Structure formats: C-alpha cells, structure tokens
PDB file of C-alpha atoms in Angstrom:
ATOM      1  CA  MET A   1     -16.707  -1.881  -6.050  1.00  0.00           C
ATOM      2  CA  ALA A   2     -14.677  -2.703  -2.607  1.00  0.00           C
ATOM      3  CA  ILE A   3     -12.842  -5.708  -1.378  1.00  0.00           C
ATOM      4  CA  LYS A   4     -14.672  -7.241   1.642  1.00  0.00           C
ATOM      5  CA  ILE A   5     -13.343 -10.117   3.915  1.00  0.00           C
ATOM      6  CA  THR A   6     -15.021 -12.844   4.368  1.00  0.00           C
ATOM      7  CA  ASP A   7     -15.337 -15.058   7.701  1.00  0.00           C
ATOM      8  CA  GLU A   8     -13.214 -17.351   6.887  1.00  0.00           C
ATOM      9  CA  CYS A   9     -10.383 -14.704   7.407  1.00  0.00           C
ATOM     10  CA  ILE A  10      -7.707 -16.701   9.425  1.00  0.00           C
ATOM     11  CA  ASN A  11      -6.500 -13.034  11.171  1.00  0.00           C
ATOM     12  CA  CYS A  12      -3.404 -13.544  10.047  1.00  0.00           C
ATOM     13  CA  GLY A  13      -2.411 -10.207   8.882  1.00  0.00           C
ATOM     14  CA  ALA A  14      -0.862 -10.452   5.810  1.00  0.00           C
ATOM     15  CA  CYS A  15      -3.484  -7.815   3.547  1.00  0.00           C
ATOM     16  CA  GLU A  16      -2.817  -4.915   6.323  1.00  0.00           C
ATOM     17  CA  PRO A  17       0.170  -3.305   5.404  1.00  0.00           C
ATOM     18  CA  GLU A  18      -0.572  -4.167   1.803  1.00  0.00           C
ATOM     19  CA  CYS A  19      -3.370  -1.684   1.645  1.00  0.00           C
ATOM     20  CA  PRO A  20      -1.973   1.887  -0.047  1.00  0.00           C
ATOM     21  CA  ASN A  21      -5.366   3.303   1.314  1.00  0.00           C
ATOM     22  CA  ASN A  22      -5.224   1.966   5.453  1.00  0.00           C
ATOM     23  CA  ALA A  23      -8.503   0.569   4.399  1.00  0.00           C
ATOM     24  CA  ILE A  24      -7.681  -2.626   6.280  1.00  0.00           C
ATOM     25  CA  TYR A  25      -7.944  -2.976  10.411  1.00  0.00           C
ATOM     26  CA  ASP A  26      -7.795  -5.759  12.769  1.00  0.00           C
ATOM     27  CA  ALA A  27     -10.697  -6.808  14.308  1.00  0.00           C
ATOM     28  CA  GLY A  28     -12.087  -4.388  16.865  1.00  0.00           C
ATOM     29  CA  ALA A  29      -9.791  -1.718  16.217  1.00  0.00           C
ATOM     30  CA  ALA A  30     -11.513   1.790  15.810  1.00  0.00           C
ATOM     31  CA  TRP A  31     -10.408   3.627  12.078  1.00  0.00           C
ATOM     32  CA  ARG A  32      -9.686   7.000  11.147  1.00  0.00           C
ATOM     33  CA  PHE A  33     -10.372   8.544   7.454  1.00  0.00           C
ATOM     34  CA  SER A  34      -6.899  10.541   8.383  1.00  0.00           C
ATOM     35  CA  ASP A  35      -5.325   6.834   9.031  1.00  0.00           C
ATOM     36  CA  GLY A  36      -2.233   6.627   6.017  1.00  0.00           C
ATOM     37  CA  THR A  37      -4.311   9.283   3.530  1.00  0.00           C
ATOM     38  CA  GLY A  38      -4.675  13.171   3.151  1.00  0.00           C
ATOM     39  CA  LEU A  39      -7.546  13.580   4.715  1.00  0.00           C
ATOM     40  CA  ARG A  40      -7.452  15.944   7.771  1.00  0.00           C
ATOM     41  CA  GLY A  41      -9.879  18.116   8.955  1.00  0.00           C
ATOM     42  CA  ILE A  42     -13.338  18.801   8.090  1.00  0.00           C
ATOM     43  CA  ILE A  43     -14.388  16.050   5.222  1.00  0.00           C
ATOM     44  CA  ASP A  44     -17.169  16.434   2.694  1.00  0.00           C
ATOM     45  CA  PHE A  45     -18.562  13.830   1.075  1.00  0.00           C
ATOM     46  CA  GLY A  46     -20.433  15.379  -1.750  1.00  0.00           C
ATOM     47  CA  ASP A  47     -23.513  15.292  -0.706  1.00  0.00           C
ATOM     48  CA  GLY A  48     -24.133  16.661   2.096  1.00  0.00           C
ATOM     49  CA  ASN A  49     -22.804  15.262   4.497  1.00  0.00           C
ATOM     50  CA  THR A  50     -19.045  16.080   6.488  1.00  0.00           C
ATOM     51  CA  LEU A  51     -16.683  14.639   8.685  1.00  0.00           C
ATOM     52  CA  ASN A  52     -13.925  15.311  10.711  1.00  0.00           C
ATOM     53  CA  ALA A  53     -11.708  13.044   9.043  1.00  0.00           C
ATOM     54  CA  GLU A  54      -9.179  12.432  12.622  1.00  0.00           C
ATOM     55  CA  GLU A  55     -12.406  11.660  14.516  1.00  0.00           C
ATOM     56  CA  THR A  56     -12.329   8.061  15.550  1.00  0.00           C
ATOM     57  CA  GLN A  57     -15.073   5.341  14.008  1.00  0.00           C
ATOM     58  CA  ALA A  58     -16.194   2.872  15.187  1.00  0.00           C
ATOM     59  CA  ALA A  59     -15.260  -0.771  14.414  1.00  0.00           C
ATOM     60  CA  LEU A  60     -16.797  -2.856  11.149  1.00  0.00           C
ATOM     61  CA  SER A  61     -15.966  -5.979  12.592  1.00  0.00           C
ATOM     62  CA  ASP A  62     -14.919  -7.317  15.886  1.00  0.00           C
ATOM     63  CA  ASP A  63     -14.247 -10.927  14.920  1.00  0.00           C
ATOM     64  CA  ILE A  64     -12.232 -10.799  11.663  1.00  0.00           C
ATOM     65  CA  TYR A  65      -9.968  -8.399   9.658  1.00  0.00           C
ATOM     66  CA  TYR A  66     -12.421  -5.635   8.240  1.00  0.00           C
ATOM     67  CA  ILE A  67     -12.061  -2.998   5.195  1.00  0.00           C
ATOM     68  CA  VAL A  68     -13.534   0.353   5.741  1.00  0.00           C
ATOM     69  CA  PRO A  69     -15.881   0.794   2.157  1.00  0.00           C
ATOM     70  CA  ASP A  70     -15.365   4.245   1.741  1.00  0.00           C
ATOM     71  CA  LYS A  71     -11.728   4.062   1.463  1.00  0.00           C
ATOM     72  CA  CYS A  72     -10.795   0.920  -0.519  1.00  0.00           C
ATOM     73  CA  THR A  73      -9.908   1.897  -4.336  1.00  0.00           C
ATOM     74  CA  GLU A  74      -9.141  -1.016  -4.509  1.00  0.00           C
ATOM     75  CA  CYS A  75      -6.370  -0.094  -5.768  1.00  0.00           C
ATOM     76  CA  VAL A  76      -7.142   1.296  -8.851  1.00  0.00           C
ATOM     77  CA  GLY A  77      -4.142   3.981  -9.568  1.00  0.00           C
ATOM     78  CA  PHE A  78      -1.371   1.603  -7.267  1.00  0.00           C
ATOM     79  CA  HIS A  79      -1.733  -1.581  -8.568  1.00  0.00           C
ATOM     80  CA  ASP A  80      -2.962  -3.533 -11.610  1.00  0.00           C
ATOM     81  CA  GLU A  81      -5.012  -6.097  -8.768  1.00  0.00           C
ATOM     82  CA  PRO A  82      -6.149  -5.760  -5.068  1.00  0.00           C
ATOM     83  CA  GLN A  83      -2.522  -6.655  -3.032  1.00  0.00           C
ATOM     84  CA  CYS A  84      -4.986  -8.040  -0.107  1.00  0.00           C
ATOM     85  CA  ALA A  85      -6.427 -10.415  -1.884  1.00  0.00           C
ATOM     86  CA  ALA A  86      -2.931 -10.982  -3.542  1.00  0.00           C
ATOM     87  CA  VAL A  87      -1.488 -11.805  -0.626  1.00  0.00           C
ATOM     88  CA  CYS A  88      -4.039 -13.668   1.107  1.00  0.00           C
ATOM     89  CA  PRO A  89      -3.700 -16.939   1.388  1.00  0.00           C
ATOM     90  CA  VAL A  90      -7.245 -18.551   2.374  1.00  0.00           C
ATOM     91  CA  ASP A  91      -8.712 -15.820  -0.568  1.00  0.00           C
ATOM     92  CA  CYS A  92     -10.681 -14.097   1.955  1.00  0.00           C
ATOM     93  CA  CYS A  93     -11.058 -10.861   0.035  1.00  0.00           C
ATOM     94  CA  VAL A  94     -13.063 -10.496  -2.078  1.00  0.00           C
ATOM     95  CA  ASP A  95     -15.285  -8.484  -4.837  1.00  0.00           C
ATOM     96  CA  ASP A  96     -17.829  -6.995  -2.365  1.00  0.00           C
ATOM     97  CA  GLU A  97     -21.235  -7.275  -4.923  1.00  0.00           C
ATOM     98  CA  ASP A  98     -23.081  -4.945  -2.717  1.00  0.00           C
ATOM     99  CA  ILE A  99     -20.647  -1.747  -3.701  1.00  0.00           C
ATOM    100  CA  ARG A 100     -20.098  -1.301  -7.685  1.00  0.00           C
ATOM    101  CA  GLU A 101     -17.984   1.250  -8.492  1.00  0.00           C
ATOM    102  CA  SER A 102     -15.970   1.911 -12.191  1.00  0.00           C
ATOM    103  CA  GLU A 103     -12.675   2.485 -12.672  1.00  0.00           C
ATOM    104  CA  GLU A 104     -13.215   6.154 -13.326  1.00  0.00           C
ATOM    105  CA  GLU A 105     -14.620   6.755  -9.744  1.00  0.00           C
ATOM    106  CA  LEU A 106     -12.238   4.327  -7.846  1.00  0.00           C
ATOM    107  CA  LEU A 107      -9.398   6.336  -9.458  1.00  0.00           C
ATOM    108  CA  ALA A 108     -11.606   9.878  -8.397  1.00  0.00           C
ATOM    109  CA  LYS A 109     -11.786   8.053  -4.509  1.00  0.00           C
ATOM    110  CA  LYS A 110      -7.888   7.515  -4.727  1.00  0.00           C
ATOM    111  CA  GLU A 111      -7.575  11.003  -5.522  1.00  0.00           C
ATOM    112  CA  TRP A 112      -9.871  12.398  -2.700  1.00  0.00           C
ATOM    113  CA  LEU A 113      -7.892  10.210  -0.739  1.00  0.00           C
ATOM    114  CA  HIS A 114      -4.566  11.344  -1.498  1.00  0.00           C
ATOM    115  CA  MET A 115      -5.360  14.909  -2.397  1.00  0.00           C
ATOM    116  CA  ASN A 116      -3.035  16.497   0.591  1.00  0.00           C
ATOM    117  CA  GLU A 117      -0.257  14.818   0.283  1.00  0.00           C
TER     118      GLU A 117
END
C-alpha cells in the first residue's frame, strides 16, 4: 500500500525532506517522476503506458501536502517504517486503504524508481 496524508495536515512540512523517493510535495506544487529518483526520459509502466519522467504533473492537492502514490514505497528498502508517519506531529500520514502493495511489490517499485542512480 502507499501512505496518504489526511486533511488533518497542518502543512508543517516535516514529512517532505524525510521521503527517500521525493514522493511528498507541498500543497499546489507540481511534481515529476524524475524528482529525487533515477528516472529520466521516457519511462515504461509495463502496462502499455509511457511517460516522460521530466514532464511536470499537476498537483494532487491544492490544500495540504500530498504523497504521489506511484512514488511511495512506504520507505521499504530504506527504513524500517515510513518516515513521513514517524515525524508527523499530528499523525496524518496513514496507510492508504485504496492502494495495497506487498513488500515485494514495494521493493520492486524502489528498484524501478532508483534504477539509474
């Protein structure tokens, strides 16, 4: 699964620098797959979809910090627990019940995100 930030977020920003995949962005901030990863150029998602990793993507939230699910690995392969949840002063970084991934899937995602580093 991925982690999500709930609307209890106070926009303190404590979580953002803790993410090893640069999956956390400030409210209203655009994002890219290339931010904080080894992804460059055209990336293949393995399902027939491709995208330029440097292409700017629209913000997922205009009100609170947000986590890009396709970049979140729950810190698997980096830390013993999600670092955003560990540092959040209001406990608003929680499991996203809509996105379920096994440890193997999260490790594979980590390898994919950082393959060219």
